[in-house]
Tab-separated table of C-alpha atoms in Angstrom:
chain	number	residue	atom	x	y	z
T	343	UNK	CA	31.879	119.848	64.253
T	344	UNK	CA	29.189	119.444	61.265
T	345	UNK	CA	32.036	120.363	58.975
T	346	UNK	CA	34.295	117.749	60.251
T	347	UNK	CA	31.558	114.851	59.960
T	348	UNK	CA	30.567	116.644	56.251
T	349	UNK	CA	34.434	116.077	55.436
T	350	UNK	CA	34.637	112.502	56.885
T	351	UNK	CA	31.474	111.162	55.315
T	352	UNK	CA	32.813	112.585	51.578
T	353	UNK	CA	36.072	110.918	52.575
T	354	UNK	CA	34.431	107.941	53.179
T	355	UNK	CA	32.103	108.064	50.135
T	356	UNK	CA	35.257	108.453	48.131
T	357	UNK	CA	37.396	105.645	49.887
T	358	UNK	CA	34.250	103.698	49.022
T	359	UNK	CA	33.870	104.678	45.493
T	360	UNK	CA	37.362	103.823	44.566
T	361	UNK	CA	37.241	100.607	46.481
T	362	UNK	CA	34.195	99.374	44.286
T	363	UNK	CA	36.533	100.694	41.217
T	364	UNK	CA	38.807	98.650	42.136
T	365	UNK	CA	37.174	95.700	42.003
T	366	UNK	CA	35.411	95.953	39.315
T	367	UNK	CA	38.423	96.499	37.802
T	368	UNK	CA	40.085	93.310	39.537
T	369	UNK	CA	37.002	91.432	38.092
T	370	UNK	CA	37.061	92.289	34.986
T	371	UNK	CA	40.716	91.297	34.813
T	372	UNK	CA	40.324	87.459	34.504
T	373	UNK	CA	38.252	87.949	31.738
T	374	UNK	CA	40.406	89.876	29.572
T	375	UNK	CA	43.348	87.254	30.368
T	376	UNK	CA	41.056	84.723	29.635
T	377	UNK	CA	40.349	85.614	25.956
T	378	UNK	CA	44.013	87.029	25.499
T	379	UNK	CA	44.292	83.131	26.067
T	380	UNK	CA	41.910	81.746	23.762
T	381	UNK	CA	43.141	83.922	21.189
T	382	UNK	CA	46.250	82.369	21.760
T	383	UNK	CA	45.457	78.935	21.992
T	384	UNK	CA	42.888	79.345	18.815
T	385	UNK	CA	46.372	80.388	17.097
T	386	UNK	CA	48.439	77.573	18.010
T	387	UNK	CA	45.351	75.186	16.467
T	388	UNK	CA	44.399	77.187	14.175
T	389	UNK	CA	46.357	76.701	10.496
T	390	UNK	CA	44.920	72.678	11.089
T	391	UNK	CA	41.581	74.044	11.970
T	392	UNK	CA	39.369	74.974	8.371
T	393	UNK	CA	35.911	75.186	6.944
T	394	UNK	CA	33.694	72.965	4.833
T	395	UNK	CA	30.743	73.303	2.920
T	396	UNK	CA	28.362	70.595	1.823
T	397	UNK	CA	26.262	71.331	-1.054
T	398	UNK	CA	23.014	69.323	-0.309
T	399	UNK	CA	20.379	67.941	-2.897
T	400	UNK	CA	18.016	70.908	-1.887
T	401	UNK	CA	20.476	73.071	-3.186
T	402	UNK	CA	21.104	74.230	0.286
T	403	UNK	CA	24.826	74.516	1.873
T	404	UNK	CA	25.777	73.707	5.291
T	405	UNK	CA	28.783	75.380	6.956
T	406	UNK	CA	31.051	73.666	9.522
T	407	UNK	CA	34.349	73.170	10.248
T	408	UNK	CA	36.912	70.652	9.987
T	409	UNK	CA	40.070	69.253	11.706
T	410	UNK	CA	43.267	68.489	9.340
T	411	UNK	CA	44.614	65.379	10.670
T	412	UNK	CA	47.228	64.091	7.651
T	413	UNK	CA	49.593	66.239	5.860
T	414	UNK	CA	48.122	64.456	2.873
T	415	UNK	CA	44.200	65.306	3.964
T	416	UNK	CA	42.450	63.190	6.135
T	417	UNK	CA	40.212	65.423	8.486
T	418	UNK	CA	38.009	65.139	10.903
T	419	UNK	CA	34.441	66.520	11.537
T	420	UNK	CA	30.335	66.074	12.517
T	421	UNK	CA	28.832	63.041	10.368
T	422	UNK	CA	25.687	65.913	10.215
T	423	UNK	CA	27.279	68.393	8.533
T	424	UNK	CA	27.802	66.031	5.179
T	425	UNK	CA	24.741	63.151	5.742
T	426	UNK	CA	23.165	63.745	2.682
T	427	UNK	CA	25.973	65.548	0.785
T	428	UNK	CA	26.303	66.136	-3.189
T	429	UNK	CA	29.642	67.905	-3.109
T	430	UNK	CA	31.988	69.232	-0.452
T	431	UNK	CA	34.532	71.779	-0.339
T	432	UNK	CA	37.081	72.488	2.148
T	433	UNK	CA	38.996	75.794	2.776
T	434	UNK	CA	42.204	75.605	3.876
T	435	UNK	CA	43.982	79.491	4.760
T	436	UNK	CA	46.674	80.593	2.357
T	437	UNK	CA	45.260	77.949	-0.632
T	438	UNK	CA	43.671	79.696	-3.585
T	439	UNK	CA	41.022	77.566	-3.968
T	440	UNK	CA	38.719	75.370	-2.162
T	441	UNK	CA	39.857	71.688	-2.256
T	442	UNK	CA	36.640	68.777	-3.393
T	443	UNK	CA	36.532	66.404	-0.448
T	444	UNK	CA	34.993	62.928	-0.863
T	445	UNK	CA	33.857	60.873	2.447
T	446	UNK	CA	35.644	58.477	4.061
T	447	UNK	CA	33.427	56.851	6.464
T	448	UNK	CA	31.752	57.628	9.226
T	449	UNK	CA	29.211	57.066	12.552
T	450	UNK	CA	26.179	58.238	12.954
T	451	UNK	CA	25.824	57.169	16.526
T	452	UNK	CA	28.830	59.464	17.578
T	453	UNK	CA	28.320	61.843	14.653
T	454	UNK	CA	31.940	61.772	13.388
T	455	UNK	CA	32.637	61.214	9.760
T	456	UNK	CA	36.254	61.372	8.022
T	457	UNK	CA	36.874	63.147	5.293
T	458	UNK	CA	39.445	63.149	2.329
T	459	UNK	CA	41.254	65.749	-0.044
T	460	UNK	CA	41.771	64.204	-3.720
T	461	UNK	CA	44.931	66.315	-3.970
T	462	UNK	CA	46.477	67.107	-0.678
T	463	UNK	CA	50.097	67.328	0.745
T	464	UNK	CA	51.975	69.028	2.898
T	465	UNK	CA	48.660	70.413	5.196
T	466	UNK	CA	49.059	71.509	8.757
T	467	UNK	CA	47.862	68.865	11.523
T	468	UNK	CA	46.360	69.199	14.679
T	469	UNK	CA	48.136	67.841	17.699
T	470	UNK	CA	46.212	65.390	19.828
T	471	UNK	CA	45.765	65.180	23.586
T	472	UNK	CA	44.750	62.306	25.540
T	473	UNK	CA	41.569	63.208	26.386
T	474	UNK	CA	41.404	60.992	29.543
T	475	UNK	CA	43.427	63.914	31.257
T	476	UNK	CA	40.316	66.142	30.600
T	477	UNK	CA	38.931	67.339	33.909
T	478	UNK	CA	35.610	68.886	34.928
T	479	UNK	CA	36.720	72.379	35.892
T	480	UNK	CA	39.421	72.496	33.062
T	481	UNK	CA	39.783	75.347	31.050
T	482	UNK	CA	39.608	75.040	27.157
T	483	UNK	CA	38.937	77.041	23.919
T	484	UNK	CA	36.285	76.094	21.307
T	485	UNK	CA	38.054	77.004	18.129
T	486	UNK	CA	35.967	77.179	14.726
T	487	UNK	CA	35.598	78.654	11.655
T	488	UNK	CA	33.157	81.545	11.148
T	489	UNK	CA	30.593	81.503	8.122
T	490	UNK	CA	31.045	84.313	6.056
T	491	UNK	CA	33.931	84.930	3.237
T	492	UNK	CA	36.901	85.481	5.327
T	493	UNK	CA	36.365	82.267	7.647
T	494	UNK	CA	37.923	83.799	10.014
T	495	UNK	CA	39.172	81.637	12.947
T	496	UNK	CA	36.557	81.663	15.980
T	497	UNK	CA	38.169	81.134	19.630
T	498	UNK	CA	35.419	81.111	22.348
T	499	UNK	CA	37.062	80.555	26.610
T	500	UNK	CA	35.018	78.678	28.812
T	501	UNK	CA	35.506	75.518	31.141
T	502	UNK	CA	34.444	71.365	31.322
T	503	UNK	CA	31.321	71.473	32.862
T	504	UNK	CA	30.982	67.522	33.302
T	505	UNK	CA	32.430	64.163	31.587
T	506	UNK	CA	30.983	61.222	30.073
T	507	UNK	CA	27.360	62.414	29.428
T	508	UNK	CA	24.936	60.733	27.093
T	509	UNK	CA	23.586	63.825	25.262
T	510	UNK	CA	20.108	63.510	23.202
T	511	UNK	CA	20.578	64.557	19.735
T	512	UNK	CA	17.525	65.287	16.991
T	513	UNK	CA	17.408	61.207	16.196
T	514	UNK	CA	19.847	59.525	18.106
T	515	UNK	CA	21.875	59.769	21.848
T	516	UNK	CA	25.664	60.638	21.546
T	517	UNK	CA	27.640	58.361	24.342
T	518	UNK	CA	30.163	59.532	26.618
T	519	UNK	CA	29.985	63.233	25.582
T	520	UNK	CA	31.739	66.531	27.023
T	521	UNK	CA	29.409	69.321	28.590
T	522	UNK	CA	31.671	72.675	28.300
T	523	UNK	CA	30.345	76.174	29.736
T	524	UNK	CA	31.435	77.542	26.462
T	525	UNK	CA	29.266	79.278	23.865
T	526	UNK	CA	29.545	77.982	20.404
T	527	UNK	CA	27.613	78.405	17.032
T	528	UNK	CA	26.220	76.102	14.605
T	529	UNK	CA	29.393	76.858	12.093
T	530	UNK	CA	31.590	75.234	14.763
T	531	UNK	CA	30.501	71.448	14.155
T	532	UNK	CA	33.422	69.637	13.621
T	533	UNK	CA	35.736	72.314	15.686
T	534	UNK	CA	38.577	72.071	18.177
T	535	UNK	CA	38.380	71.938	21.703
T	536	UNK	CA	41.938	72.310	22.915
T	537	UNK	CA	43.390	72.653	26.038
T	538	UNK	CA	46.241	75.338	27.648
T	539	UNK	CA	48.669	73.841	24.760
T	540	UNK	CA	46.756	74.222	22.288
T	541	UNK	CA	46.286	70.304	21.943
T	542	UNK	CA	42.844	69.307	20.989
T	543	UNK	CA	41.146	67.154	23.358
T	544	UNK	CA	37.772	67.127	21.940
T	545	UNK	CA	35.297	67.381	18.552
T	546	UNK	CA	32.973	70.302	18.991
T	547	UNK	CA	29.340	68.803	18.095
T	548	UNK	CA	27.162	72.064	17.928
T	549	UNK	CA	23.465	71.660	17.018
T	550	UNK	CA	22.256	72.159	13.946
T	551	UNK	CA	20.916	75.896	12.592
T	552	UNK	CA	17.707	76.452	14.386
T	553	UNK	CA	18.057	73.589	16.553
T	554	UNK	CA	19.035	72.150	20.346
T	555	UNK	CA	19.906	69.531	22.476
T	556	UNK	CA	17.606	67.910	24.881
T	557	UNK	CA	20.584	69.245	27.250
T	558	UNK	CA	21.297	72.507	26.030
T	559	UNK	CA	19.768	74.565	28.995
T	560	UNK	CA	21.564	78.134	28.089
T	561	UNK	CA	23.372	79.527	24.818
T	562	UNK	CA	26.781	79.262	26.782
T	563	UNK	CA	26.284	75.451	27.217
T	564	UNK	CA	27.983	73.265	24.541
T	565	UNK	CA	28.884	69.750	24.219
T	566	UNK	CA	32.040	67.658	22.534
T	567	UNK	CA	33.070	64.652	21.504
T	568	UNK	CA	36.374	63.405	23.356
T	569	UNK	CA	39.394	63.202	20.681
T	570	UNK	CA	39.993	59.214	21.720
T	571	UNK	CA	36.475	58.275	20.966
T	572	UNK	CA	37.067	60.260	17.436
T	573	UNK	CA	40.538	58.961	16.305
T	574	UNK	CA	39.210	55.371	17.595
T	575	UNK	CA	36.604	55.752	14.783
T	576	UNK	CA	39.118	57.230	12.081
T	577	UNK	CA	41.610	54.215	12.982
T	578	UNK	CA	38.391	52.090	12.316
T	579	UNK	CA	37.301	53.700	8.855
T	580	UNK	CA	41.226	53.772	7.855
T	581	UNK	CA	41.525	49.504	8.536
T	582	UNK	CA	38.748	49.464	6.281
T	583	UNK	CA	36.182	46.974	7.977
T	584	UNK	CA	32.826	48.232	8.464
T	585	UNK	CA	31.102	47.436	11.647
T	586	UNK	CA	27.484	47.830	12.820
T	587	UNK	CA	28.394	51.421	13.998
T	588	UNK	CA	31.096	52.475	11.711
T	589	UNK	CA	30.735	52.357	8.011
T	590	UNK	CA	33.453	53.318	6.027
T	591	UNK	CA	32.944	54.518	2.484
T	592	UNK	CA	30.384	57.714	1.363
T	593	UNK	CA	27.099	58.370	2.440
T	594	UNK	CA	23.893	56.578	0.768
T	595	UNK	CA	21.619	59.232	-1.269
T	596	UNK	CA	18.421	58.874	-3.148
T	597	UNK	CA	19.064	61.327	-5.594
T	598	UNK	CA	16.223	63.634	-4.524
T	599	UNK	CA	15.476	67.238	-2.282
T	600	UNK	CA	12.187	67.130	-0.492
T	601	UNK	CA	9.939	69.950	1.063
T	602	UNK	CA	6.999	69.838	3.420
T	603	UNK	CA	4.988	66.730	3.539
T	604	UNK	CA	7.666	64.604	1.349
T	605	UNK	CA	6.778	67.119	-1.659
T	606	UNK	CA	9.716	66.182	-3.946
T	607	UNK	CA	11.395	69.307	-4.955
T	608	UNK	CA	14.742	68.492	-7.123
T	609	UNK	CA	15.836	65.157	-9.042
T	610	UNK	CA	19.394	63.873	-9.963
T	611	UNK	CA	18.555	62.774	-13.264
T	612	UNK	CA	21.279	60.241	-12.797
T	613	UNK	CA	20.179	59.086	-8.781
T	614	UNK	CA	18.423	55.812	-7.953
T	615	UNK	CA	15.100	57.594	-7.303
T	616	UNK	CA	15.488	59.504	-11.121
T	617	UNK	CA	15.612	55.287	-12.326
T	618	UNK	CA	12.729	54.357	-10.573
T	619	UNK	CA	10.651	57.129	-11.764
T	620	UNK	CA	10.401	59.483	-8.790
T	621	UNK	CA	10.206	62.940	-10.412
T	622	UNK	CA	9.890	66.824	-9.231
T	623	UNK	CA	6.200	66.972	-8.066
T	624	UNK	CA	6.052	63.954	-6.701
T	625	UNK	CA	5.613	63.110	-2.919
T	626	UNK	CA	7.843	60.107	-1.147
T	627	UNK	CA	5.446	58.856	1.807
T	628	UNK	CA	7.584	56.539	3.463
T	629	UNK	CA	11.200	54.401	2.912
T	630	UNK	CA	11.184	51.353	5.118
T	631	UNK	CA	7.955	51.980	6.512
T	632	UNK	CA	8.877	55.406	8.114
T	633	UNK	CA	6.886	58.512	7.686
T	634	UNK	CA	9.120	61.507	5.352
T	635	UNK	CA	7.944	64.404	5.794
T	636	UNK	CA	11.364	66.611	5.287
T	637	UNK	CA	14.644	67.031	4.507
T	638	UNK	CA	15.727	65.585	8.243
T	639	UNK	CA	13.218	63.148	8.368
T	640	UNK	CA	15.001	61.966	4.552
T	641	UNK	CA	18.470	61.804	6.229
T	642	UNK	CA	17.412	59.569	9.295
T	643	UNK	CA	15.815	57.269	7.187
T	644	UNK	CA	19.145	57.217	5.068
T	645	UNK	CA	21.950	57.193	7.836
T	646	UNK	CA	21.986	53.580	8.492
T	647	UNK	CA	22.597	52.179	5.189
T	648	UNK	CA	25.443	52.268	2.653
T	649	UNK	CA	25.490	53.032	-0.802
T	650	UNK	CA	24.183	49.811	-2.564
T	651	UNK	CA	21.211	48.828	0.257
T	652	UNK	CA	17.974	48.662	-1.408
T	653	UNK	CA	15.269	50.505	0.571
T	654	UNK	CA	11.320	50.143	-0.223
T	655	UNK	CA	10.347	53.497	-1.045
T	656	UNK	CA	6.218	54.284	-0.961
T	657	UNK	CA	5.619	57.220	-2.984
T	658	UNK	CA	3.048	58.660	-5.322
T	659	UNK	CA	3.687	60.657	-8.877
T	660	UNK	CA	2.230	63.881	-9.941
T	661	UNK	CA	-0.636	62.215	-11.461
T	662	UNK	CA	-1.411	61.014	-7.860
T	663	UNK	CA	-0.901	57.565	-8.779
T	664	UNK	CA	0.742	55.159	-5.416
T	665	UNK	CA	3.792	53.515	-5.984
T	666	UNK	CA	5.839	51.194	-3.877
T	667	UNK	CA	9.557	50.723	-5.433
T	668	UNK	CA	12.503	48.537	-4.042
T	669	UNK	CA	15.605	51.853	-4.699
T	670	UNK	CA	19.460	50.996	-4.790
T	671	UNK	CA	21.220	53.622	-3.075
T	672	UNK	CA	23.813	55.118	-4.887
T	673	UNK	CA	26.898	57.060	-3.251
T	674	UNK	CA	27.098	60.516	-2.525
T	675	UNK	CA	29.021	63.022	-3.340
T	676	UNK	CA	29.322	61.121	-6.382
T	677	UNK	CA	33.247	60.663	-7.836
């Protein structure tokens, strides 16, 4: 008898090893399928899908990514990956060199700014989805460009978390925003979210390097501009008629890098702050009556005017002598 309940109870230990196996097994399944998927989908995007990097005044380079929307150049990406911008270079796979890319326009509200290649033609496109089919509960793929020297195409799985959500960004609130359950990385900015075609629905907007959004409650959760609100701004820049939100033409710079506490760090000899006698050393206080203390705070003060605005600039020179100067902005990246 005690070696017929010793057999059943290892029978049953067995029956209830393999049946935890197995679904373990059956879980892990989806998730296989799911990237086998994204790796697909990040394919079928992909060739349209490239890097940038914008060479700041600091000497500093941001990496995103961009979206080819013209055979003959125009793209698409985050208005904070080139705000403050003295030269930017796209990377297109199979090309043997990086193309110069000059700025369109852009919006800083909804952080999308269009880009242009001097000397493109015949580029792969993306193919656009109306993103008014997007659903919370869809699946889609976050497809990028990593930062390193192969810039490698990214593909990350995930799902629509929720639909038309005001998202608080570092100094401004992007409208009618995408929440995906998808991780991405700072490098994707500018990215495709497509859906089971391969058609992009969306404008990854991924936070800066070393920062968040106010809504960014894990590292899986990720937000994106919806591809109508994006081409509705490119159609804007292309008619070119600037509006309160859109403005098409480069970015405004000052023609200086600052560090901690508005310390001025680098000059371009040829910018508007170089002409009003603004040199390394020096410390920029204020323009327009707001506080600079860095790099960031420099960019927000800059992002609502155009090349050609005159700002009031309060700064003081080595010597520690105050100065309060009325500054054209000049372009940037310059021609």
């Amino acid at each position: 008898m005690i070696v017929v309940v010793l057999v059943a109870t290892v029978l049953l230990l067995a029956l209830l090893a393999l049946s935890d196996q197995m679904k373990r097994s059956t879980a892990s399944a989806p998730t296989n399928t799911s990237q086998l998927d994204a790796t697909r989908r990040a394919r079928t995007a992909g060739p349209a899908v490239v890097s940038v990097e914008t060479t700041r005044a600091d000497g500093t380079i941001a990496f995103g990514t961009v979206m080819l929307l013209t055979p003959a150049g125009e793209m698409l990406t985050n208005n904070h990956l080139i705000a403050g911008g003295t030269a930017i270079a796209v990377r297109v796979a199979g090309t043997p060199r990086p193309y110069a890319a000059t700025v369109r326009g852009y919006d800083t509200g909804n952080d999308v700014a269009v880009l242009a290649l001097a000397d493109g033609t015949g580029l792969p496109t993306i193919r656009l989805a109306d993103s008014r089919s997007a659903k919370a509960g869809g699946t889609v793929v976050a497809v990028g460009r990593a930062n390193d020297a192969t810039h490698d195409l990214t593909a990350e799985p995930g799902r629509i978390a929720m639909l038309h959500q005001r998202i608080d960004a570092a100094s401004a609130s992007l409208p009618d925003m995408m929440i995906l359950d998808a991780p991405t990385r700072p490098t994707d900015s500018g990215g495709a979210i497509v859906d089971a075609g391969g058609n992009v629905i969306g404008m990854t907007t991924a936070a800066p390097a070393g920062a968040r959004f106010a809504q960014q409650t894990s590292a899986v959760r990720s937000f994106a501009i919806p591809i109508n609100t994006v081409i509705a701004i490119a159609d804007r820049i292309d008619s070119g008629h600037s509006t309160k939100e859109v403005h098409v033409g480069p970015t405004a710079t000052l023609g200086v890098a600052v560090a901690a506490r508005g310390l001025v760090t680098r000059v371009d000899t040829r910018g508007p702050a170089a002409r009003g006698g603004i040199t390394v050393h020096a410390v920029i206080a204020a323009i327009d009556d707001v506080p600079i203390a860095t790099m960031t705070d420099l960019h927000a003060a800059l992002d609502t005017h155009a090349p050609g605005d005159a700002v009031h600039v309060d700064w003081a020179g080595p010597d520690g002598v105050f100065h309060s100067s009325m500054l054209r902005l000049a372009p940037a990246p310059p021609a």
